PDB file of C-alpha atoms in Angstrom:
ATOM      1  CA  MET A   1    -130.289  79.354  24.706  1.00 67.00           C
ATOM      2  CA  SER A   2    -131.986  75.685  24.186  1.00 76.00           C
ATOM      3  CA  ASN A   3    -135.312  76.824  26.228  1.00 92.00           C
ATOM      4  CA  PHE A   4    -135.575  79.413  23.464  1.00 95.00           C
ATOM      5  CA  TYR A   5    -135.310  76.879  20.618  1.00 96.00           C
ATOM      6  CA  ASP A   6    -137.130  74.449  22.749  1.00 96.00           C
ATOM      7  CA  LYS A   7    -140.379  76.710  22.648  1.00 96.00           C
ATOM      8  CA  LEU A   8    -139.279  77.805  19.507  1.00 97.00           C
ATOM      9  CA  CYS A   9    -139.372  73.943  17.898  1.00 97.00           C
ATOM     10  CA  PRO A  10    -143.226  73.436  16.864  1.00 97.00           C
ATOM     11  CA  PHE A  11    -143.591  76.856  15.127  1.00 97.00           C
ATOM     12  CA  TYR A  12    -140.072  76.790  13.510  1.00 97.00           C
ATOM     13  CA  HIS A  13    -140.877  76.191   9.769  1.00 97.00           C
ATOM     14  CA  LEU A  14    -143.453  78.778  10.101  1.00 97.00           C
ATOM     15  CA  ILE A  15    -141.102  81.484   9.938  1.00 96.00           C
ATOM     16  CA  PHE A  16    -140.092  80.948   6.006  1.00 96.00           C
ATOM     17  CA  GLU A  17    -142.043  81.460   3.540  1.00 94.00           C
ATOM     18  CA  ASP A  18    -141.728  77.691   2.269  1.00 96.00           C
ATOM     19  CA  TRP A  19    -139.881  75.602   4.818  1.00 97.00           C
ATOM     20  CA  ASP A  20    -139.256  72.707   1.846  1.00 98.00           C
ATOM     21  CA  ALA A  21    -138.278  75.314  -0.388  1.00 98.00           C
ATOM     22  CA  SER A  22    -135.882  76.956   1.724  1.00 98.00           C
ATOM     23  CA  ILE A  23    -134.202  73.358   2.217  1.00 98.00           C
ATOM     24  CA  GLU A  24    -133.756  72.839  -1.596  1.00 98.00           C
ATOM     25  CA  LYS A  25    -132.450  76.602  -1.776  1.00 98.00           C
ATOM     26  CA  GLN A  26    -129.984  76.543   1.033  1.00 98.00           C
ATOM     27  CA  GLY A  27    -128.751  73.232   0.390  1.00 98.00           C
ATOM     28  CA  SER A  28    -127.832  74.101  -3.614  1.00 98.00           C
ATOM     29  CA  GLN A  29    -126.274  77.290  -2.450  1.00 98.00           C
ATOM     30  CA  LEU A  30    -124.565  75.640   0.437  1.00 98.00           C
ATOM     31  CA  SER A  31    -123.108  72.905  -1.693  1.00 97.00           C
ATOM     32  CA  ALA A  32    -122.202  75.292  -4.616  1.00 97.00           C
ATOM     33  CA  ILE A  33    -119.770  77.098  -1.855  1.00 97.00           C
ATOM     34  CA  ILE A  34    -118.207  74.013  -0.781  1.00 98.00           C
ATOM     35  CA  GLU A  35    -117.863  72.797  -4.290  1.00 96.00           C
ATOM     36  CA  SER A  36    -115.449  76.152  -5.182  1.00 96.00           C
ATOM     37  CA  ASN A  37    -113.733  76.094  -2.165  1.00 97.00           C
ATOM     38  CA  TRP A  38    -112.342  72.564  -0.862  1.00 97.00           C
ATOM     39  CA  SER A  39    -111.916  69.484  -2.650  1.00 90.00           C
ATOM     40  CA  GLN A  40    -112.441  67.304  -0.250  1.00 81.00           C
ATOM     41  CA  ARG A  41    -116.092  67.335   0.596  1.00 85.00           C
ATOM     42  CA  GLN A  42    -117.955  63.758   1.279  1.00 95.00           C
ATOM     43  CA  THR A  43    -118.670  64.696   4.873  1.00 98.00           C
ATOM     44  CA  VAL A  44    -120.282  67.275   6.432  1.00 98.00           C
ATOM     45  CA  LEU A  45    -120.620  68.301  10.247  1.00 98.00           C
ATOM     46  CA  ASP A  46    -123.479  70.811  11.111  1.00 98.00           C
ATOM     47  CA  VAL A  47    -122.928  71.588  14.589  1.00 98.00           C
ATOM     48  CA  SER A  48    -126.006  73.926  14.876  1.00 98.00           C
ATOM     49  CA  CYS A  49    -128.405  72.209  12.763  1.00 98.00           C
ATOM     50  CA  GLY A  50    -132.059  72.889  14.455  1.00 97.00           C
ATOM     51  CA  ILE A  51    -134.755  70.784  13.325  1.00 98.00           C
ATOM     52  CA  GLY A  52    -132.506  70.011   9.788  1.00 98.00           C
ATOM     53  CA  THR A  53    -132.979  72.961   7.276  1.00 98.00           C
ATOM     54  CA  GLN A  54    -129.015  72.828   6.115  1.00 98.00           C
ATOM     55  CA  ALA A  55    -128.694  69.105   7.344  1.00 98.00           C
ATOM     56  CA  ILE A  56    -131.691  67.786   5.021  1.00 98.00           C
ATOM     57  CA  GLY A  57    -130.877  70.188   1.904  1.00 98.00           C
ATOM     58  CA  LEU A  58    -127.245  69.165   2.249  1.00 98.00           C
ATOM     59  CA  CYS A  59    -127.865  65.169   2.155  1.00 98.00           C
ATOM     60  CA  LYS A  60    -130.117  65.865  -0.715  1.00 97.00           C
ATOM     61  CA  LYS A  61    -127.255  66.917  -2.361  1.00 97.00           C
ATOM     62  CA  GLY A  62    -125.036  63.870  -1.737  1.00 96.00           C
ATOM     63  CA  TYR A  63    -123.226  64.596   1.350  1.00 97.00           C
ATOM     64  CA  ARG A  64    -122.545  62.545   4.488  1.00 98.00           C
ATOM     65  CA  VAL A  65    -124.025  64.470   7.432  1.00 98.00           C
ATOM     66  CA  THR A  66    -123.536  64.328  11.128  1.00 98.00           C
ATOM     67  CA  ALA A  67    -125.681  67.478  12.604  1.00 98.00           C
ATOM     68  CA  SER A  68    -126.314  67.653  16.444  1.00 98.00           C
ATOM     69  CA  ASP A  69    -127.761  71.006  18.433  1.00 98.00           C
ATOM     70  CA  LEU A  70    -128.152  71.995  21.916  1.00 97.00           C
ATOM     71  CA  SER A  71    -132.130  71.759  21.755  1.00 97.00           C
ATOM     72  CA  VAL A  72    -133.069  68.387  22.607  1.00 97.00           C
ATOM     73  CA  ASN A  73    -136.703  69.151  21.082  1.00 97.00           C
ATOM     74  CA  GLU A  74    -135.537  70.332  17.969  1.00 98.00           C
ATOM     75  CA  ILE A  75    -133.142  67.239  17.344  1.00 98.00           C
ATOM     76  CA  GLU A  76    -136.470  65.260  18.074  1.00 98.00           C
ATOM     77  CA  ARG A  77    -138.174  67.040  14.961  1.00 98.00           C
ATOM     78  CA  ALA A  78    -134.901  67.001  12.694  1.00 98.00           C
ATOM     79  CA  LYS A  79    -135.167  63.099  13.375  1.00 98.00           C
ATOM     80  CA  GLN A  80    -139.010  63.057  12.162  1.00 98.00           C
ATOM     81  CA  GLU A  81    -138.925  65.735   9.143  1.00 98.00           C
ATOM     82  CA  ALA A  82    -135.808  64.218   7.577  1.00 98.00           C
ATOM     83  CA  PRO A  83    -137.329  60.898   6.868  1.00 98.00           C
ATOM     84  CA  LYS A  84    -140.405  62.565   5.850  1.00 98.00           C
ATOM     85  CA  ARG A  85    -138.339  64.022   2.810  1.00 98.00           C
ATOM     86  CA  GLY A  86    -136.566  60.606   1.890  1.00 97.00           C
ATOM     87  CA  GLN A  87    -133.032  61.515   3.910  1.00 97.00           C
ATOM     88  CA  THR A  88    -132.722  58.491   6.451  1.00 96.00           C
ATOM     89  CA  ASN A  89    -128.516  58.147   6.826  1.00 96.00           C
ATOM     90  CA  ILE A  90    -128.226  61.645   8.916  1.00 98.00           C
ATOM     91  CA  LEU A  91    -126.976  61.066  12.416  1.00 98.00           C
ATOM     92  CA  TYR A  92    -128.884  63.282  14.826  1.00 98.00           C
ATOM     93  CA  SER A  93    -127.313  63.992  18.069  1.00 98.00           C
ATOM     94  CA  VAL A  94    -127.860  66.352  20.951  1.00 98.00           C
ATOM     95  CA  CYS A  95    -124.274  68.742  21.758  1.00 98.00           C
ATOM     96  CA  ASP A  96    -123.185  72.192  22.502  1.00 98.00           C
ATOM     97  CA  MET A  97    -120.611  73.383  19.816  1.00 98.00           C
ATOM     98  CA  ARG A  98    -118.415  74.183  22.238  1.00 98.00           C
ATOM     99  CA  THR A  99    -118.081  70.756  23.072  1.00 98.00           C
ATOM    100  CA  ALA A 100    -118.276  69.371  19.515  1.00 98.00           C
ATOM    101  CA  PHE A 101    -114.728  67.385  18.995  1.00 98.00           C
ATOM    102  CA  ARG A 102    -115.150  65.617  21.927  1.00 96.00           C
ATOM    103  CA  HIS A 103    -118.356  64.682  20.964  1.00 98.00           C
ATOM    104  CA  HIS A 104    -117.913  63.709  17.583  1.00 98.00           C
ATOM    105  CA  GLY A 105    -114.532  63.593  17.182  1.00 97.00           C
ATOM    106  CA  GLY A 106    -112.086  65.063  14.550  1.00 95.00           C
ATOM    107  CA  ASN A 107    -112.751  63.057  10.967  1.00 93.00           C
ATOM    108  CA  PHE A 108    -115.021  65.821   8.629  1.00 98.00           C
ATOM    109  CA  ASP A 109    -114.304  67.165   5.796  1.00 98.00           C
ATOM    110  CA  ILE A 110    -116.625  70.286   6.455  1.00 98.00           C
ATOM    111  CA  VAL A 111    -118.179  71.939   9.313  1.00 98.00           C
ATOM    112  CA  ILE A 112    -121.122  74.059   9.584  1.00 98.00           C
ATOM    113  CA  SER A 113    -123.003  76.458  11.617  1.00 98.00           C
ATOM    114  CA  CYS A 114    -125.692  78.269   9.715  1.00 98.00           C
ATOM    115  CA  ASP A 115    -128.746  81.093  10.781  1.00 97.00           C
ATOM    116  CA  ASN A 116    -126.928  83.495  13.197  1.00 98.00           C
ATOM    117  CA  SER A 117    -126.434  80.246  15.842  1.00 98.00           C
ATOM    118  CA  ILE A 118    -122.674  82.139  16.803  1.00 98.00           C
ATOM    119  CA  PRO A 119    -123.418  84.766  17.823  1.00 98.00           C
ATOM    120  CA  HIS A 120    -125.781  83.100  20.680  1.00 98.00           C
ATOM    121  CA  LEU A 121    -122.054  82.656  22.317  1.00 98.00           C
ATOM    122  CA  LEU A 122    -122.036  86.176  24.336  1.00 97.00           C
ATOM    123  CA  THR A 123    -118.586  86.788  24.763  1.00 98.00           C
ATOM    124  CA  ASP A 124    -115.162  85.981  22.968  1.00 98.00           C
ATOM    125  CA  ASP A 125    -113.653  83.530  24.958  1.00 98.00           C
ATOM    126  CA  ASP A 126    -116.999  81.363  24.020  1.00 98.00           C
ATOM    127  CA  ILE A 127    -116.753  82.006  20.067  1.00 98.00           C
ATOM    128  CA  LEU A 128    -113.516  81.442  19.890  1.00 98.00           C
ATOM    129  CA  SER A 129    -113.751  78.035  22.164  1.00 98.00           C
ATOM    130  CA  ALA A 130    -116.594  76.722  19.678  1.00 98.00           C
ATOM    131  CA  LEU A 131    -114.251  77.907  16.368  1.00 98.00           C
ATOM    132  CA  GLN A 132    -111.022  75.304  18.187  1.00 98.00           C
ATOM    133  CA  GLN A 133    -113.929  72.857  18.697  1.00 98.00           C
ATOM    134  CA  MET A 134    -115.200  73.048  14.799  1.00 98.00           C
ATOM    135  CA  TYR A 135    -111.127  73.338  13.450  1.00 98.00           C
ATOM    136  CA  PHE A 136    -110.376  70.403  15.546  1.00 98.00           C
ATOM    137  CA  CYS A 137    -113.858  68.296  14.099  1.00 98.00           C
ATOM    138  CA  LEU A 138    -111.967  69.108  10.309  1.00 98.00           C
ATOM    139  CA  LYS A 139    -109.301  66.559   8.727  1.00 97.00           C
ATOM    140  CA  PRO A 140    -106.515  68.573   7.542  1.00 96.00           C
ATOM    141  CA  GLY A 141    -107.379  70.712   4.182  1.00 97.00           C
ATOM    142  CA  GLY A 142    -111.086  70.539   5.883  1.00 97.00           C
ATOM    143  CA  GLY A 143    -113.037  73.646   5.626  1.00 98.00           C
ATOM    144  CA  CYS A 144    -115.365  75.301   8.135  1.00 98.00           C
ATOM    145  CA  LEU A 145    -118.475  77.588   6.864  1.00 98.00           C
ATOM    146  CA  ILE A 146    -120.251  79.788   9.195  1.00 98.00           C
ATOM    147  CA  THR A 147    -123.597  82.206   8.284  1.00 98.00           C
ATOM    148  CA  ILE A 148    -124.503  85.853  10.583  1.00 98.00           C
ATOM    149  CA  ARG A 149    -126.688  87.923  10.550  1.00 98.00           C
ATOM    150  CA  ASP A 150    -124.804  90.945   8.668  1.00 98.00           C
ATOM    151  CA  TYR A 151    -124.492  93.109  12.235  1.00 97.00           C
ATOM    152  CA  ASP A 152    -122.365  95.844  10.018  1.00 97.00           C
ATOM    153  CA  ARG A 153    -125.532  96.816   8.544  1.00 96.00           C
ATOM    154  CA  GLU A 154    -127.994  96.179  11.559  1.00 94.00           C
ATOM    155  CA  GLN A 155    -128.348  99.541  13.860  1.00 88.00           C
ATOM    156  CA  HIS A 156    -126.706  98.862  17.057  1.00 89.00           C
ATOM    157  CA  CYS A 157    -128.852 101.278  19.461  1.00 91.00           C
ATOM    158  CA  GLY A 158    -132.075 101.431  20.599  1.00 94.00           C
ATOM    159  CA  LYS A 159    -134.614  99.285  22.423  1.00 95.00           C
ATOM    160  CA  ASN A 160    -138.319  97.789  20.851  1.00 96.00           C
ATOM    161  CA  ILE A 161    -136.605  97.529  17.326  1.00 96.00           C
ATOM    162  CA  VAL A 162    -139.519  95.429  15.495  1.00 97.00           C
ATOM    163  CA  LYS A 163    -138.440  92.881  12.696  1.00 96.00           C
ATOM    164  CA  PRO A 164    -141.553  91.059  11.366  1.00 94.00           C
ATOM    165  CA  TYR A 165    -140.750  88.138   9.354  1.00 94.00           C
ATOM    166  CA  GLY A 166    -142.998  88.904   6.187  1.00 90.00           C
ATOM    167  CA  LYS A 167    -146.276  87.577   5.626  1.00 93.00           C
ATOM    168  CA  ALA A 168    -148.638  85.477   7.783  1.00 96.00           C
ATOM    169  CA  LYS A 169    -148.812  81.626   7.335  1.00 96.00           C
ATOM    170  CA  ILE A 170    -151.761  80.026   7.414  1.00 97.00           C
ATOM    171  CA  GLU A 171    -151.820  76.318   8.595  1.00 97.00           C
ATOM    172  CA  ASN A 172    -154.190  73.720   9.396  1.00 97.00           C
ATOM    173  CA  GLY A 173    -156.760  76.327  10.272  1.00 98.00           C
ATOM    174  CA  LYS A 174    -154.624  78.843  11.922  1.00 98.00           C
ATOM    175  CA  ARG A 175    -153.089  82.001  11.048  1.00 98.00           C
ATOM    176  CA  TYR A 176    -149.530  82.732  12.063  1.00 98.00           C
ATOM    177  CA  VAL A 177    -148.117  85.828  12.327  1.00 98.00           C
ATOM    178  CA  ALA A 178    -144.079  86.105  13.862  1.00 98.00           C
ATOM    179  CA  LEU A 179    -142.182  89.158  14.529  1.00 97.00           C
ATOM    180  CA  GLN A 180    -138.950  89.763  16.568  1.00 97.00           C
ATOM    181  CA  VAL A 181    -138.222  92.469  18.748  1.00 98.00           C
ATOM    182  CA  TRP A 182    -134.871  93.793  19.815  1.00 97.00           C
ATOM    183  CA  ASP A 183    -133.546  95.693  22.844  1.00 97.00           C
ATOM    184  CA  PHE A 184    -129.709  96.347  22.661  1.00 97.00           C
ATOM    185  CA  ASP A 185    -127.840  96.880  25.928  1.00 95.00           C
ATOM    186  CA  GLU A 186    -126.438 100.137  27.031  1.00 89.00           C
ATOM    187  CA  PRO A 187    -123.992 102.194  26.666  1.00 88.00           C
ATOM    188  CA  ASN A 188    -121.840  99.475  24.240  1.00 86.00           C
ATOM    189  CA  PHE A 189    -124.484  97.710  22.185  1.00 91.00           C
ATOM    190  CA  GLN A 190    -122.381  94.674  21.518  1.00 95.00           C
ATOM    191  CA  HIS A 191    -125.224  92.850  22.853  1.00 97.00           C
ATOM    192  CA  TYR A 192    -129.134  92.572  22.601  1.00 97.00           C
ATOM    193  CA  ASP A 193    -132.271  91.089  24.679  1.00 97.00           C
ATOM    194  CA  PHE A 194    -134.392  89.102  21.844  1.00 97.00           C
ATOM    195  CA  THR A 195    -138.057  88.340  21.640  1.00 98.00           C
ATOM    196  CA  LEU A 196    -139.922  85.960  18.663  1.00 98.00           C
ATOM    197  CA  TYR A 197    -143.490  86.530  19.292  1.00 98.00           C
ATOM    198  CA  MET A 198    -145.547  83.704  17.232  1.00 98.00           C
ATOM    199  CA  ILE A 199    -149.077  85.079  17.420  1.00 98.00           C
ATOM    200  CA  GLU A 200    -151.227  82.220  16.640  1.00 98.00           C
ATOM    201  CA  GLU A 201    -155.433  82.437  15.395  1.00 98.00           C
ATOM    202  CA  ASP A 202    -157.567  80.075  15.072  1.00 98.00           C
ATOM    203  CA  LEU A 203    -159.799  81.059  11.871  1.00 98.00           C
ATOM    204  CA  ASN A 204    -162.888  79.578  13.133  1.00 97.00           C
ATOM    205  CA  CYS A 205    -163.385  80.301  16.708  1.00 97.00           C
ATOM    206  CA  LYS A 206    -160.997  83.662  16.450  1.00 97.00           C
ATOM    207  CA  GLU A 207    -159.251  82.777  19.755  1.00 98.00           C
ATOM    208  CA  VAL A 208    -155.545  84.166  19.651  1.00 98.00           C
ATOM    209  CA  VAL A 209    -152.803  83.045  21.464  1.00 98.00           C
ATOM    210  CA  THR A 210    -149.318  84.481  21.552  1.00 98.00           C
ATOM    211  CA  HIS A 211    -146.387  82.730  22.367  1.00 98.00           C
ATOM    212  CA  ALA A 212    -143.208  84.764  23.508  1.00 97.00           C
ATOM    213  CA  MET A 213    -139.615  83.112  23.230  1.00 97.00           C
ATOM    214  CA  HIS A 214    -136.821  84.959  24.725  1.00 97.00           C
ATOM    215  CA  SER A 215    -132.717  85.024  23.918  1.00 97.00           C
ATOM    216  CA  ARG A 216    -129.557  86.917  23.764  1.00 97.00           C
ATOM    217  CA  TYR A 217    -127.337  87.663  21.372  1.00 97.00           C
ATOM    218  CA  TYR A 218    -124.070  89.221  20.518  1.00 98.00           C
ATOM    219  CA  ALA A 219    -124.113  91.410  17.649  1.00 97.00           C
ATOM    220  CA  ILE A 220    -120.738  90.408  16.421  1.00 98.00           C
ATOM    221  CA  GLY A 221    -118.961  92.324  13.353  1.00 97.00           C
ATOM    222  CA  SER A 222    -117.446  90.639  10.164  1.00 98.00           C
ATOM    223  CA  GLU A 223    -114.004  91.628  11.472  1.00 98.00           C
ATOM    224  CA  LYS A 224    -114.194  90.306  14.750  1.00 98.00           C
ATOM    225  CA  LEU A 225    -115.569  86.939  13.312  1.00 98.00           C
ATOM    226  CA  ILE A 226    -112.734  86.937  10.897  1.00 98.00           C
ATOM    227  CA  ARG A 227    -110.275  87.471  13.488  1.00 98.00           C
ATOM    228  CA  LEU A 228    -111.600  85.010  15.648  1.00 98.00           C
ATOM    229  CA  MET A 229    -111.818  82.375  13.227  1.00 98.00           C
ATOM    230  CA  GLN A 230    -107.890  83.061  12.645  1.00 98.00           C
ATOM    231  CA  ASN A 231    -106.858  82.570  16.280  1.00 98.00           C
ATOM    232  CA  ALA A 232    -108.711  79.299  16.222  1.00 98.00           C
ATOM    233  CA  GLY A 233    -106.056  78.276  13.233  1.00 98.00           C
ATOM    234  CA  PHE A 234    -108.151  78.628  10.462  1.00 98.00           C
ATOM    235  CA  GLU A 235    -106.053  80.244   7.227  1.00 98.00           C
ATOM    236  CA  ASN A 236    -107.460  81.892   3.954  1.00 98.00           C
ATOM    237  CA  VAL A 237    -110.460  83.176   6.468  1.00 98.00           C
ATOM    238  CA  ILE A 238    -112.867  85.484   4.049  1.00 98.00           C
ATOM    239  CA  ARG A 239    -116.366  86.831   4.267  1.00 98.00           C
ATOM    240  CA  LEU A 240    -118.593  85.571   1.361  1.00 98.00           C
ATOM    241  CA  ASP A 241    -121.805  87.721   0.031  1.00 97.00           C
ATOM    242  CA  GLU A 242    -124.392  86.837  -2.662  1.00 95.00           C
ATOM    243  CA  SER A 243    -123.690  83.575  -2.057  1.00 96.00           C
ATOM    244  CA  PHE A 244    -126.817  82.910   0.612  1.00 98.00           C
ATOM    245  CA  TYR A 245    -129.461  84.866   2.368  1.00 97.00           C
ATOM    246  CA  GLN A 246    -126.717  85.921   5.324  1.00 98.00           C
ATOM    247  CA  PRO A 247    -122.934  86.519   5.113  1.00 98.00           C
ATOM    248  CA  VAL A 248    -120.516  83.842   5.008  1.00 98.00           C
ATOM    249  CA  PHE A 249    -117.681  83.363   6.779  1.00 98.00           C
ATOM    250  CA  ILE A 250    -114.930  80.338   5.097  1.00 98.00           C
ATOM    251  CA  GLY A 251    -111.876  78.768   6.371  1.00 98.00           C
ATOM    252  CA  THR A 252    -109.879  76.335   6.005  1.00 98.00           C
ATOM    253  CA  ARG A 253    -107.846  73.695   8.750  1.00 98.00           C
ATOM    254  CA  PRO A 254    -104.019  73.927   6.784  1.00 97.00           C
ATOM    255  CA  LEU A 255    -102.929  70.681   5.673  1.00 95.00           C
ATOM    256  CA  THR A 256     -99.771  70.597   7.893  1.00 85.00           C
TER     257      THR A 256
END
């Protein structure tokens, strides 16, 4: 998993139509969800921060943010990107979310994992382990917020399923086209191999280079994720729609 993101790291911003606009929009959307559901909300832990999209966005909204990721390269880039956007107080480190409590301790108001990071964990036991670590990172009464792809509505069978990202991007004299290809396992179709192709064309010499990055996902449904969050100890676990670009799952650590 970390190898996939280490390779994706220099291109990560290119999968967004406008990365800075996404930082602002997602920060506002996540802040609205947090403010609507929890009274204590000063400190945020992002356990899958990538290059900092949500961490930077929430820091801009006034939260005190700690952020970690499994990818060394993404953490290094996040450390560079945040100060460019006026955010110098985010604490970044390398950490597997399955060891989040041992790494970060347990004094946060909110813990988040966005952008379909949880389904990189390929078994219920691994997901439960990560959720339990997130639970223990929270103060009593603290909130957990997770976003994943809406697998309830995705095709769960077949191979060579192509999912383009949209318009090509132009940057520094090069054109970039991104697309995904999914190959589901048979016969249960719960897991799929995932290849992200980044096609890079030099607009001057017309040379084309294709970067292929490989990973694997667990196409976990809403009911299963909600049940695992409940098993980890969270209460009032619900799915929220139309408040973010992916379904949002929230739960609260009980006060006692």
